[in-house]
PDB file of C-alpha atoms in Angstrom:
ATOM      1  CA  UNK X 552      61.736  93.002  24.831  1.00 91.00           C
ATOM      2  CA  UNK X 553      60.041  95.721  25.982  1.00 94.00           C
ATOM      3  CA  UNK X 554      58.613  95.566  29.965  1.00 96.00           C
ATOM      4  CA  UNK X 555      57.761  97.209  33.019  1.00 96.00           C
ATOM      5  CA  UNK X 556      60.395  97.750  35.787  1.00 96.00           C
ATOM      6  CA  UNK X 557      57.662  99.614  37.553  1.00 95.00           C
ATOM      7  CA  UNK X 558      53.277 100.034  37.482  1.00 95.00           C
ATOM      8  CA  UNK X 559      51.959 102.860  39.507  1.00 95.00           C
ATOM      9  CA  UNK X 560      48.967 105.161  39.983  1.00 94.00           C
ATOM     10  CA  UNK X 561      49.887 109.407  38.751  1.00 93.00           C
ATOM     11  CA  UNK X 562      48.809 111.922  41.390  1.00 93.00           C
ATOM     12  CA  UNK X 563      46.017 112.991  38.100  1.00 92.00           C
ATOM     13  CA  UNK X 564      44.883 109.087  38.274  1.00 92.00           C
ATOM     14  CA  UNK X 565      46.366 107.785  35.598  1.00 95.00           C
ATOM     15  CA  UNK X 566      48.239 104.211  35.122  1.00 96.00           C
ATOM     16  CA  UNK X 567      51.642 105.331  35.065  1.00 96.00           C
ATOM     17  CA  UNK X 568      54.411 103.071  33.831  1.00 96.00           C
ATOM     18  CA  UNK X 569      58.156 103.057  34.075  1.00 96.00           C
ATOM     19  CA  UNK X 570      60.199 100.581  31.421  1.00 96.00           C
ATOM     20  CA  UNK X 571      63.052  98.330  31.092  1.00 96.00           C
ATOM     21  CA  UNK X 572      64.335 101.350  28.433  1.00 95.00           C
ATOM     22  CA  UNK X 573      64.425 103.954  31.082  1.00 95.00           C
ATOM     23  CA  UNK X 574      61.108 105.422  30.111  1.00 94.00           C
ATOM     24  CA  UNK X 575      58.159 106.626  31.540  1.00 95.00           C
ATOM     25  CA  UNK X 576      54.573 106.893  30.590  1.00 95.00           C
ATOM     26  CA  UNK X 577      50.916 106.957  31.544  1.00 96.00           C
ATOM     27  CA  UNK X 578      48.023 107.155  29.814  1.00 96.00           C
ATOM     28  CA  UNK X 579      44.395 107.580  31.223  1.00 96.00           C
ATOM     29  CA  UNK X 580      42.326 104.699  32.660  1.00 97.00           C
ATOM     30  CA  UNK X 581      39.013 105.767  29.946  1.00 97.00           C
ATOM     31  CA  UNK X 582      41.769 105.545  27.225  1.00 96.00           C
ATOM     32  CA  UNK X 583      43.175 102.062  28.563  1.00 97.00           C
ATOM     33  CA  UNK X 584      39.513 101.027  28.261  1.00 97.00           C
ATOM     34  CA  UNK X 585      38.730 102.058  24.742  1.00 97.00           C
ATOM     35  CA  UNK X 586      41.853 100.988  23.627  1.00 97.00           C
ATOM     36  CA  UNK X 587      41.222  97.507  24.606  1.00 97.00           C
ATOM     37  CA  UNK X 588      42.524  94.638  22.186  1.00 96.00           C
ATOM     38  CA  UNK X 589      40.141  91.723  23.019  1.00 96.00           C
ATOM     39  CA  UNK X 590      37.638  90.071  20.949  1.00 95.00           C
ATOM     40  CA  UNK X 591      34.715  91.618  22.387  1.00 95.00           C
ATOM     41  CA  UNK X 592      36.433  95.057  21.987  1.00 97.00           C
ATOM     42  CA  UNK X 593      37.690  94.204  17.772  1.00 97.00           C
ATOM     43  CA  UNK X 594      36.783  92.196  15.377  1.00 96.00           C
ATOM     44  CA  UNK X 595      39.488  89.059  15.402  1.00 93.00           C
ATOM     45  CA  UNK X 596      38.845  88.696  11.197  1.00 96.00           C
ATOM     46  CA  UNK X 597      39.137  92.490  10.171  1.00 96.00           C
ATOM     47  CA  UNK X 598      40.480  94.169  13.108  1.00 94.00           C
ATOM     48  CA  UNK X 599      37.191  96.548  12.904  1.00 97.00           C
ATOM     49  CA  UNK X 600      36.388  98.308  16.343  1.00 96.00           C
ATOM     50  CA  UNK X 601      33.439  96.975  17.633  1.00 97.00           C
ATOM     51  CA  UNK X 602      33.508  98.936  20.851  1.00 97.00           C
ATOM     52  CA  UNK X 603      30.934 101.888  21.040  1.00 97.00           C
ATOM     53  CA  UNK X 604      33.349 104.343  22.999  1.00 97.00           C
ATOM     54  CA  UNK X 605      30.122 106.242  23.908  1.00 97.00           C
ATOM     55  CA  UNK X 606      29.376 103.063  26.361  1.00 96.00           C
ATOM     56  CA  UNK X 607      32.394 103.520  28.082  1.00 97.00           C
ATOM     57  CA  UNK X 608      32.041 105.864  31.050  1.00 97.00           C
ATOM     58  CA  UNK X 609      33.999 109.046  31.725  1.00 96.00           C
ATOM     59  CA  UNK X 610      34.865 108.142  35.128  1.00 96.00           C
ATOM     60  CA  UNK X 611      35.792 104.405  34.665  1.00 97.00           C
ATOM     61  CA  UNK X 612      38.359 103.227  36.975  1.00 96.00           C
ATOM     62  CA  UNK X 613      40.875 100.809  36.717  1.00 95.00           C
ATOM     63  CA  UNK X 614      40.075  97.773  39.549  1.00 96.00           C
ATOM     64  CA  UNK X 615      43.093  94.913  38.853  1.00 96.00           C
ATOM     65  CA  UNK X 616      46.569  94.668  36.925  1.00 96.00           C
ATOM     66  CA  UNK X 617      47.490  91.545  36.546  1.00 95.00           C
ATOM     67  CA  UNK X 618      50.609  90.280  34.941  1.00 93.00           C
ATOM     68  CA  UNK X 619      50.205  87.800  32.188  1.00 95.00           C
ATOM     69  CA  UNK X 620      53.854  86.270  31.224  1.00 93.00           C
ATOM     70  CA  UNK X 621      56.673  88.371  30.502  1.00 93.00           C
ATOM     71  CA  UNK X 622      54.426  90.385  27.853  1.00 96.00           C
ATOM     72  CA  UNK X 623      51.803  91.365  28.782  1.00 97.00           C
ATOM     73  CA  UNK X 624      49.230  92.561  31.549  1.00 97.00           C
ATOM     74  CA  UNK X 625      45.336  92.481  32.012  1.00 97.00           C
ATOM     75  CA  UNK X 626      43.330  95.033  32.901  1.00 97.00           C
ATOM     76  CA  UNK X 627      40.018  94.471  34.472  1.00 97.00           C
ATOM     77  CA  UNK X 628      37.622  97.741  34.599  1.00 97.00           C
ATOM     78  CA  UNK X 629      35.013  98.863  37.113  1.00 97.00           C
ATOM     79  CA  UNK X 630      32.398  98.516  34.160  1.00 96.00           C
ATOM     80  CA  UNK X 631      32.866  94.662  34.342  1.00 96.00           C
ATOM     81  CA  UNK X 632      35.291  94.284  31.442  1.00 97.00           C
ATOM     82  CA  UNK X 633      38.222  92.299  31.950  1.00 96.00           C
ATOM     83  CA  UNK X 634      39.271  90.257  29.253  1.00 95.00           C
ATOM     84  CA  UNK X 635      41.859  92.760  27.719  1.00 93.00           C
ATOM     85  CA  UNK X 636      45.035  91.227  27.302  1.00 96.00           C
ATOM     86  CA  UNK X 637      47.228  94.378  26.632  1.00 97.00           C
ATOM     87  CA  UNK X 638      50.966  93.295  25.402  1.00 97.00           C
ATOM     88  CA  UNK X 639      53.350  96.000  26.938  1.00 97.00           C
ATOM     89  CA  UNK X 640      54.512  96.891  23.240  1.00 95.00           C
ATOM     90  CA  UNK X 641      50.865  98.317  22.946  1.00 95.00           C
ATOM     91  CA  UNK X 642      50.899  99.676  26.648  1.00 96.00           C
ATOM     92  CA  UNK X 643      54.441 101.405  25.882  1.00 96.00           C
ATOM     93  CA  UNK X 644      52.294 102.467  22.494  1.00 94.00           C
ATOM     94  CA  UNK X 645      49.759 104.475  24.453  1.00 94.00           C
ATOM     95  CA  UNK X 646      51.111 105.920  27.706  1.00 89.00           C
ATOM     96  CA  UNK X 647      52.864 109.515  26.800  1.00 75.00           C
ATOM     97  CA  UNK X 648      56.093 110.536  28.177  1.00 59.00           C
ATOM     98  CA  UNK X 649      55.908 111.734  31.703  1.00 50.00           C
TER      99      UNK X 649
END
């Protein structure tokens, strides 16, 4: 199972991300956002993206990480959106090698 030995901020801001695998990633806070998984964010039935990414400002940043479990983490935005549960398979999915 895929998870995070480490979280951290990259110099560029970024949410940077070092796994149980021995690899590291990061992927930008805006792209965290647009990518988010919730209900709000994707339609539950079809899987359609309901999120407009125009909506989603260029300079978002990231205000809390929180852990859920052993597989997952939360991400709550400085837009107000926080109900993104984002399983670290999809995390691991989106940051690029560092």
């Amino acid at each position: 199972m895929i998870q995070p030995k480490k979280i951290f901020r990259t110099r560029d801001g970024k949410l940077g991300f070092e796994w149980n695998d021995g690899t590291r990633g990061a992927c930008s806070v805006r792209e965290l956002r647009l990518a988010c998984p919730c209900a709000l964010c994707v339609d539950e039935h079809t899987g359609e993206k309901l999120l407009d990414d125009s909506t989603v400002p260029a300079d978002i940043k990231l205000e809390r990480v929180q852990s859920i479990g052993r597989y997952a983490a939360g991400l709550s935005f400085s837009d107000g959106h926080n109900s993104g549960i984002y399983p670290y398979d999809k995390l691991k999915e989106l940051t690029k090698k560092a």
